[in-house]
Short mmCIF file of C-alpha atoms in Angstrom, two decimals:
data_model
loop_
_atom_site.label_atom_id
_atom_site.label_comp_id
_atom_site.label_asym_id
_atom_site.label_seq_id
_atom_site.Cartn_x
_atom_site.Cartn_y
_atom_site.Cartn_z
CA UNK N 1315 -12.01 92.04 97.99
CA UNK N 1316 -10.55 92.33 101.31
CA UNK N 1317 -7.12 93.23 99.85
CA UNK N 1318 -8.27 95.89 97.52
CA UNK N 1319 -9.94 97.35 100.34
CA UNK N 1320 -6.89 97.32 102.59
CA UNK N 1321 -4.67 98.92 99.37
CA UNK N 1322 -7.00 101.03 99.03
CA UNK N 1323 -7.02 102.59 102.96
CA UNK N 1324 -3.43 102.75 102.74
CA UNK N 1325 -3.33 105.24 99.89
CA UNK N 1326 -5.88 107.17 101.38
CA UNK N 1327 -3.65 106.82 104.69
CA UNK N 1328 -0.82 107.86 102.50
CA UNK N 1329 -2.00 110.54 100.62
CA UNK N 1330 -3.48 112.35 103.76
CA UNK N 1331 -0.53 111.82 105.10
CA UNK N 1332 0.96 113.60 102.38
CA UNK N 1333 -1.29 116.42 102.59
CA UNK N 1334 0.57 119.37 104.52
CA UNK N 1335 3.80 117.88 102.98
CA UNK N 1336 5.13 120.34 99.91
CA UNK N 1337 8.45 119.90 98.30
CA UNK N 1338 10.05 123.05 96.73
CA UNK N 1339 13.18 123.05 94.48
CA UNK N 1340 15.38 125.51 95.13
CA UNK N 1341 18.13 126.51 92.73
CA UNK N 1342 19.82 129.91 93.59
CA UNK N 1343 23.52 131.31 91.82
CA UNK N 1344 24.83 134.50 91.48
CA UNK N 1345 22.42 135.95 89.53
CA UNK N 1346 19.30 134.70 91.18
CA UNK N 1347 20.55 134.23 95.21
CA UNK N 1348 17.00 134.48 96.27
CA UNK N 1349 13.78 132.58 95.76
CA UNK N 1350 11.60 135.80 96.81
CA UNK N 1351 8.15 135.17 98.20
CA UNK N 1352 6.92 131.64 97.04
CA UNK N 1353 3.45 131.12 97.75
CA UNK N 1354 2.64 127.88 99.30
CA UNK N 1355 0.26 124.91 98.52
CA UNK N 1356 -0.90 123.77 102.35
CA UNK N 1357 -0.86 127.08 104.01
CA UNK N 1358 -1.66 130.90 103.43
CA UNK N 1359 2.20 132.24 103.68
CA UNK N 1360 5.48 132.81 102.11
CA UNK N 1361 8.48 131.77 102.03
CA UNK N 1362 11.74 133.02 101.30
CA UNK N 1363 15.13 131.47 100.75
CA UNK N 1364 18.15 133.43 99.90
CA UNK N 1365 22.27 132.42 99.62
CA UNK N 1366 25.15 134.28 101.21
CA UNK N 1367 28.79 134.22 100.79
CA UNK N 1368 30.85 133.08 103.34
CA UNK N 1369 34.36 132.94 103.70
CA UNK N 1370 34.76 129.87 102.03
CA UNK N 1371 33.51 129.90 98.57
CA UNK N 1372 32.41 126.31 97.80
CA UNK N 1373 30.02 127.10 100.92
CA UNK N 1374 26.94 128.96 100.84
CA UNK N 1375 25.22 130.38 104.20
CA UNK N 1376 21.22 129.68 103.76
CA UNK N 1377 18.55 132.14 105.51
CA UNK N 1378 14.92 131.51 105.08
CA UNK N 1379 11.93 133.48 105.83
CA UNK N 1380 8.21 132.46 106.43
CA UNK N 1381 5.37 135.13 106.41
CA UNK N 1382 1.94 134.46 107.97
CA UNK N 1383 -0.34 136.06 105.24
CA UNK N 1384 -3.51 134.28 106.68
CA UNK N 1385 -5.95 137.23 108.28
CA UNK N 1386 -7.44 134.25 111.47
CA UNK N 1387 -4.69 132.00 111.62
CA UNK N 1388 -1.50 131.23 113.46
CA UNK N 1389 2.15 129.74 113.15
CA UNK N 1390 4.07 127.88 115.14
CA UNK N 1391 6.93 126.57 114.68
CA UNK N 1392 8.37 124.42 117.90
CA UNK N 1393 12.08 124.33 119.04
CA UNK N 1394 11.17 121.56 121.77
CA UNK N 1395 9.55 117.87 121.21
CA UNK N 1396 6.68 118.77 123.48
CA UNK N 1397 4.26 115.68 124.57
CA UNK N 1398 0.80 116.34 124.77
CA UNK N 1399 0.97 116.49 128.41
CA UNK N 1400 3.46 118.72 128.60
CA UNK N 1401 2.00 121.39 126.34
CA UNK N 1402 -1.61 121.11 128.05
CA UNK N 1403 0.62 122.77 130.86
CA UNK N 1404 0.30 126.01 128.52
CA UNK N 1405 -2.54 125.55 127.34
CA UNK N 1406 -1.60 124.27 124.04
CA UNK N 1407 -4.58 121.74 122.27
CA UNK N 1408 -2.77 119.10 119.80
CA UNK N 1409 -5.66 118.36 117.63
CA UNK N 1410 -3.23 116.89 114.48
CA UNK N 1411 -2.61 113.34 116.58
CA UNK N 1412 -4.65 110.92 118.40
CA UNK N 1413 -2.14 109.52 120.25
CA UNK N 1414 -1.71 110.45 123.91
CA UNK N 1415 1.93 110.52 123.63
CA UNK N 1416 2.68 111.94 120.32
CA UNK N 1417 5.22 114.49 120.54
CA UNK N 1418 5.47 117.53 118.50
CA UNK N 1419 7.74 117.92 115.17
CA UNK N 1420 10.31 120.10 115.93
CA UNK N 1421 12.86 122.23 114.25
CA UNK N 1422 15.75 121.05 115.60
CA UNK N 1423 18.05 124.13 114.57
CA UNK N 1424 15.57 126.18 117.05
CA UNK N 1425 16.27 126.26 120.53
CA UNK N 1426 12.84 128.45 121.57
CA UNK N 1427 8.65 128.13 119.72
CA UNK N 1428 7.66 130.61 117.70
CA UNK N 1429 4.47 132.37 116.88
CA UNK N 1430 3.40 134.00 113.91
CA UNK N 1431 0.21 135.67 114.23
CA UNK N 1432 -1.56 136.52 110.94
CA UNK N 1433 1.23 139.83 109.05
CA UNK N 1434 3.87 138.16 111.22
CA UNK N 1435 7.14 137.35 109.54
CA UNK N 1436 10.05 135.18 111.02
CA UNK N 1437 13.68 134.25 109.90
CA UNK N 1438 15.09 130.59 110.68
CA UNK N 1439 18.49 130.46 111.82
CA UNK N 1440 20.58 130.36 109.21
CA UNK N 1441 22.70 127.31 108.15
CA UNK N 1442 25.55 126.26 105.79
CA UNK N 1443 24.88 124.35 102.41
CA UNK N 1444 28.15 123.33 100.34
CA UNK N 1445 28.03 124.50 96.49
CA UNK N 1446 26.84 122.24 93.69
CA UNK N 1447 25.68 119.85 96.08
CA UNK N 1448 21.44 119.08 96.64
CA UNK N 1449 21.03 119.74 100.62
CA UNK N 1450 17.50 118.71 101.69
CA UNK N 1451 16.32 121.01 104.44
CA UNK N 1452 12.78 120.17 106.51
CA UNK N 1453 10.77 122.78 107.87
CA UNK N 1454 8.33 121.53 110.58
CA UNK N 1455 5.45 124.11 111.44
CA UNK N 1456 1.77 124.11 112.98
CA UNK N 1457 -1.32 125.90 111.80
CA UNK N 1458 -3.01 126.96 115.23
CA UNK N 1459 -5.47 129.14 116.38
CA UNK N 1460 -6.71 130.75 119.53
CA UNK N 1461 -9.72 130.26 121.00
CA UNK N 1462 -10.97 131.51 124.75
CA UNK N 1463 -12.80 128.76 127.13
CA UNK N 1464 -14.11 130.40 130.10
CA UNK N 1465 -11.69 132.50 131.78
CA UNK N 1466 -9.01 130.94 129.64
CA UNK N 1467 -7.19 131.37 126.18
CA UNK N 1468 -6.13 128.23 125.01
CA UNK N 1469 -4.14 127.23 121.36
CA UNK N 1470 -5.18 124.65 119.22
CA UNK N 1471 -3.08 122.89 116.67
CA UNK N 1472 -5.10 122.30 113.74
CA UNK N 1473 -2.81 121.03 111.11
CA UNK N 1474 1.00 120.14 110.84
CA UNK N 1475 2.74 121.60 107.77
CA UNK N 1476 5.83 120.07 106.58
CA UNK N 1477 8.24 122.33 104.11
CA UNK N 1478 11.19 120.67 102.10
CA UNK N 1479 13.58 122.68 101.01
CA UNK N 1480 15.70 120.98 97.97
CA UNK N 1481 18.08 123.67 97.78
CA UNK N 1482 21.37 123.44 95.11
CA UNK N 1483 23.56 126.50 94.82
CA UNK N 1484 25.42 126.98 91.58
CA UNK N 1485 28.75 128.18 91.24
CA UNK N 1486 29.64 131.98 90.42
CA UNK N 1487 29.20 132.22 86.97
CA UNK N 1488 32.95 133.06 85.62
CA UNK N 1489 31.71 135.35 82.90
CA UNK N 1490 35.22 134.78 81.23
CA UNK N 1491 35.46 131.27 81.20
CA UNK N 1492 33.54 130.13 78.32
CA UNK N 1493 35.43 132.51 75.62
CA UNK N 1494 38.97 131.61 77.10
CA UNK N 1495 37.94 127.09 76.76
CA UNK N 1496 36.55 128.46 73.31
CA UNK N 1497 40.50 129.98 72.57
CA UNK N 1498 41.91 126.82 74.35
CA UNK N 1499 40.02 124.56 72.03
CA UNK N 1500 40.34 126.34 68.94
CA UNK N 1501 43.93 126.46 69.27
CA UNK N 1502 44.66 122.70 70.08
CA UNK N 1503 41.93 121.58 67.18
CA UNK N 1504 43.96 123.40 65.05
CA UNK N 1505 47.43 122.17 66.31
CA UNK N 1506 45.98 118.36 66.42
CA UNK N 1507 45.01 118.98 62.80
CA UNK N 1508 48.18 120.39 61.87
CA UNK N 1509 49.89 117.67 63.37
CA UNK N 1510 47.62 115.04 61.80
CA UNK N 1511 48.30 116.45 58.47
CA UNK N 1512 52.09 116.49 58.87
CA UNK N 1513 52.06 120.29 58.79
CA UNK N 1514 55.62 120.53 61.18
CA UNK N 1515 59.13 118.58 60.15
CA UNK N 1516 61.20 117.91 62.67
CA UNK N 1517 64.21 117.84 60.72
CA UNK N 1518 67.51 119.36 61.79
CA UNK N 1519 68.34 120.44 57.92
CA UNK N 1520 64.10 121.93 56.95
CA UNK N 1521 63.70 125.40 56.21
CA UNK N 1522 61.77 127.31 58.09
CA UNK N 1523 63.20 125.35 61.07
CA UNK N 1524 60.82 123.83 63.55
CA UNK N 1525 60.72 126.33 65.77
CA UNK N 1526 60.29 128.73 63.25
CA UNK N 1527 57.20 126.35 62.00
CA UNK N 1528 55.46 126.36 65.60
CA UNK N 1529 56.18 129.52 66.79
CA UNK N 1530 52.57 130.98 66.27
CA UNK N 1531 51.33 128.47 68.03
CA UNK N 1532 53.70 128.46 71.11
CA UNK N 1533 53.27 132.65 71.00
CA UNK N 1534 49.35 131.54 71.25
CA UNK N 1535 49.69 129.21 73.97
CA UNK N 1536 52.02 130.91 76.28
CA UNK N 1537 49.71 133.85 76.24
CA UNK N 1538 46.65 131.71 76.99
CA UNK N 1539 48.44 130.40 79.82
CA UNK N 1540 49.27 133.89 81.04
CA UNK N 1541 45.55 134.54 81.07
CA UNK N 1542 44.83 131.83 82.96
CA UNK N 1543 47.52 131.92 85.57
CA UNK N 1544 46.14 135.09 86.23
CA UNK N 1545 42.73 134.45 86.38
CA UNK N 1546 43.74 132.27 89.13
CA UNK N 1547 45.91 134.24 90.83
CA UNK N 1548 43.22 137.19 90.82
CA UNK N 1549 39.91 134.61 92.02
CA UNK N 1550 41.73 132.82 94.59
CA UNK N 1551 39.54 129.58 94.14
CA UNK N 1552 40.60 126.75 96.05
CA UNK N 1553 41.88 123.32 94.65
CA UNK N 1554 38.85 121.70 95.25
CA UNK N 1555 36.23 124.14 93.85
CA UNK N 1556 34.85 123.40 90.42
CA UNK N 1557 36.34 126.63 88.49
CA UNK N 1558 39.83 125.55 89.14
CA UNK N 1559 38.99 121.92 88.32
CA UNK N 1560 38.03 123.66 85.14
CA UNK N 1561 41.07 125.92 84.26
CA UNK N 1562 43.23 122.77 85.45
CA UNK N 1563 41.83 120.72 82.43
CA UNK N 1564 42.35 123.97 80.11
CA UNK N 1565 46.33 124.54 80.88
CA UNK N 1566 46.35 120.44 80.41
CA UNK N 1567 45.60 120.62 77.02
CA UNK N 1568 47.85 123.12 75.98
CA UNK N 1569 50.57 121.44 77.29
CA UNK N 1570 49.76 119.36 74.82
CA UNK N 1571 50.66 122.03 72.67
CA UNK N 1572 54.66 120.39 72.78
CA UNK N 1573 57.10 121.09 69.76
CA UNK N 1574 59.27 119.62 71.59
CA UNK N 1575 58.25 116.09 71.17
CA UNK N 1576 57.56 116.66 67.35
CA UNK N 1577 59.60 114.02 65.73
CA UNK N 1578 58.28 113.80 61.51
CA UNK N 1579 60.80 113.80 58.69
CA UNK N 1580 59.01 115.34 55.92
CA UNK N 1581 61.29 113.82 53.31
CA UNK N 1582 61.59 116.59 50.81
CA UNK N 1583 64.97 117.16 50.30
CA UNK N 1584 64.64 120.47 48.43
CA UNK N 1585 63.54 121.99 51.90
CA UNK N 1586 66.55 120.19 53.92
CA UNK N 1587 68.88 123.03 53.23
CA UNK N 1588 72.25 122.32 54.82
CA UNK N 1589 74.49 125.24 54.92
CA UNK N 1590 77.43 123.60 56.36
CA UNK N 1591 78.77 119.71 56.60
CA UNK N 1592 82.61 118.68 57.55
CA UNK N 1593 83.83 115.74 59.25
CA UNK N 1594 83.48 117.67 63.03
CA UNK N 1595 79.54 117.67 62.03
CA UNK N 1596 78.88 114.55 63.74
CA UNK N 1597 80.39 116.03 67.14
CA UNK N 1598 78.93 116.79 70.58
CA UNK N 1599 79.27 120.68 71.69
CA UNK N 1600 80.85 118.99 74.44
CA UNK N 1601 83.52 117.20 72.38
CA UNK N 1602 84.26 120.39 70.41
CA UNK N 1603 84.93 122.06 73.36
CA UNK N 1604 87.30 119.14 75.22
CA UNK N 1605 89.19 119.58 71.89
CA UNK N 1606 89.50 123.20 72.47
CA UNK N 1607 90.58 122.86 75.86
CA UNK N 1608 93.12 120.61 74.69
CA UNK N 1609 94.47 122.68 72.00
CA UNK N 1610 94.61 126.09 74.24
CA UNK N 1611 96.53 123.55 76.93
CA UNK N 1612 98.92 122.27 74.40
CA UNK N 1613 99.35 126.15 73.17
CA UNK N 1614 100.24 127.49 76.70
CA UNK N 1615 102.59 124.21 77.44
CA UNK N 1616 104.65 125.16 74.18
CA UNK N 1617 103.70 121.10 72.89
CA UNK N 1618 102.24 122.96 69.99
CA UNK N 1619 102.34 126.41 67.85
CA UNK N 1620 99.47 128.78 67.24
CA UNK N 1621 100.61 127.95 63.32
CA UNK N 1622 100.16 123.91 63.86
CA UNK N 1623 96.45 124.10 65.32
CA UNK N 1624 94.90 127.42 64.02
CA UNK N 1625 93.19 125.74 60.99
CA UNK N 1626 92.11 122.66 63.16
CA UNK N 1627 91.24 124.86 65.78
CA UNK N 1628 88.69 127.71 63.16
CA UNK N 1629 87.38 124.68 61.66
CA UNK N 1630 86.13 123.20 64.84
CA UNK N 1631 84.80 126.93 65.87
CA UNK N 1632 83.12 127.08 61.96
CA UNK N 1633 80.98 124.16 62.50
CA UNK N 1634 80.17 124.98 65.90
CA UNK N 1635 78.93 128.08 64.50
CA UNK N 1636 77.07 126.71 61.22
CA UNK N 1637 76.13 123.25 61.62
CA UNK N 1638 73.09 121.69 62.41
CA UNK N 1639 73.36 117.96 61.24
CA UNK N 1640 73.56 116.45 64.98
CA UNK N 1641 69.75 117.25 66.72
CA UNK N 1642 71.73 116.58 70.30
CA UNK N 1643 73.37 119.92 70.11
CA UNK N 1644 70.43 121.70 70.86
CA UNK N 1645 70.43 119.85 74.38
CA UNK N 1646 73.71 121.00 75.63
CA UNK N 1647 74.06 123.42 77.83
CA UNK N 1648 75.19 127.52 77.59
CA UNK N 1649 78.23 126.49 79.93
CA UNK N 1650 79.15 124.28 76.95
CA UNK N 1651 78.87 127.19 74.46
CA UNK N 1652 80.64 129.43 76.51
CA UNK N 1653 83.61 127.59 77.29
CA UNK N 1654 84.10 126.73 72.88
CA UNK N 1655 83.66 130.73 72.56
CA UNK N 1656 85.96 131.36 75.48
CA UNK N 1657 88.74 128.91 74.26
CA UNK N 1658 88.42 129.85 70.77
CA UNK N 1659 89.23 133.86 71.42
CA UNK N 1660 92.00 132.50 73.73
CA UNK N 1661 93.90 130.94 71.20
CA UNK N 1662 92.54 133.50 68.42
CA UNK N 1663 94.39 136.02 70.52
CA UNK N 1664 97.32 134.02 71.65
CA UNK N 1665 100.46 135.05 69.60
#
């Protein structure tokens, strides 16, 4: 019996406790950067909390107003952890605690007390919140009134109200976003089921070459890249903030968009055209063009006539030209090509 009485004084403890305690969620973004006149539970006022910009976007600057719509009653809110002693001194009652050296609840982010007599409206300093992130602000504030004893007018605290601000600030909506990740998506689904379905051939020899297979897509991706690039460029978000985070993960997956790394042999021969084979198919570019070199160096020396080497020398030109059997060649480099052209006119012109 004795317990259940004890549990039972603590929750009343608790819940008056409680009492002049109210909790208020506060979720503000671009659209809605004020929560305008909430009315609240404990005390005849309202409050207002609204978001700034500041110069760093992934921070938000946080002003909040209170308005004393009670027609007898005062405010105060304290910037000093007064004693009771020390505010007898003014004349200031504390009637909220029975404890002779109870000090007052403060607002530590005001260096000076305020008073809001009843129509009176005051704005907290304001402070910084960071984006996307819950920040849990407390508001500490008295219900008082004045009252005159003899010749003097003295306050009296009557209640203690306690405000807590729950306040989350949502990015800037990017109003383009959702139908460029839509694009994104759309695209790779449709290159993952192309791939999946053996839709490209990687084949030197298949007509319409791979390039030629993938080039819608590649168009498609390159210009959804462009987009983005420039949507970055133009927003100036920082590395950290969730928006680039967001276009990061887009331009990831179309580089997964990658021809390049395509490597499927269809098998049907009918579409392996080959329009030119000879035994120099099998060459490098590079060893086409040390054979070239060789030939034009034997030419100038006089070790060999234009008449001995011309056929070797148009054949090795021909397939440079037309064949496509050896994949490598479309690694090697345009200093490569240019020297086979160059060496190739030399001794085309050479009489």
């Amino acid at each position: 019996m004795k317990k259940n009485t004890f549990i039972i004084f603590v929750l009343c403890l608790f819940a008056i406790t409680l009492k002049g305690q109210e909790t208020i969620e506060v979720k503000l973004n671009e659209d809605t950067p004020c929560l305008n006149n909430h009315s609240l539970k404990y005390a005849n006022a309202f409050i207002t909390v609204c978001s700034n910009k500041t110069n760093d976007e992934d921070v938000s600057s946080i002003s909040v107003k209170i308005e004393n719509t009670d027609e007898s009653l005062m405010f105060i809110v304290f910037g000093h952890g007064w004693t009771k002693k020390e505010l007898r001194k003014f004349h200031i009652i504390n009637e909220t605690s029975n404890e002779k050296s109870a000090r007052i609840e403060y607002y530590p982010d005001l260096n000076y007390d305020t008073r809001l007599n009843p129509s009176d409206d005051f704005t907290l300093p304001s402070f910084e919140v960071r984006n996307e992130q819950e920040t849990i602000h407390r508001i500490p504030f008295y219900i008082a009134k004045e009252k005159r004893k003899f010749l003097c007018k003295k306050t009296y605290l009557l209640e203690k109200q306690i405000v807590e601000l729950r306040i989350t600030i949502e990015a800037n909506k990017d109003k383009e976003f959702p139908r460029i990740k839509q694009e994104c998506d759309s695209l790779y689904d449709a290159y993952a089921l192309a791939l999946d379905n053996h839709q490209f051939c990687s084949h030197p020899a298949h007509k319409p070459s791979l390039k030629e297979q993938t080039k819608n897509f590649v168009a498609e991706r390159d210009d959804l890249r462009l987009i983005i690039n420039m949507r970055l460029t133009e927003n100036h978000w920082s590395t950290t903030s969730k928006q680039y985070t967001l276009y990061q993960e887009l331009l990831s997956k179309l580089d997964k968009i990658n021809p390049d790394i395509i490597d499927y042999d269809c098998g049907i021969k009918e579409n392996h055209v080959r329009t030119h084979s000879c035994s120099y198919c099998d060459l490098s570019l590079s060893d086409i063009y040390n054979k070239l070199q060789a030939y034009y160096i034997n030419l100038t020396q006089g070790d060999k006539t234009k008449a001995e080497i011309w056929d070797d020398v148009n054949s090795l030109y021909t397939c440079y030209t037309k064949s496509n059997k050896n994949p490598n060649r479309k690694k090697e480099g345009k200093v490569v090509k240019d020297g086979i052209v160059k060496y190739y006119n030399l001794i085309k012109k050479k009489q």
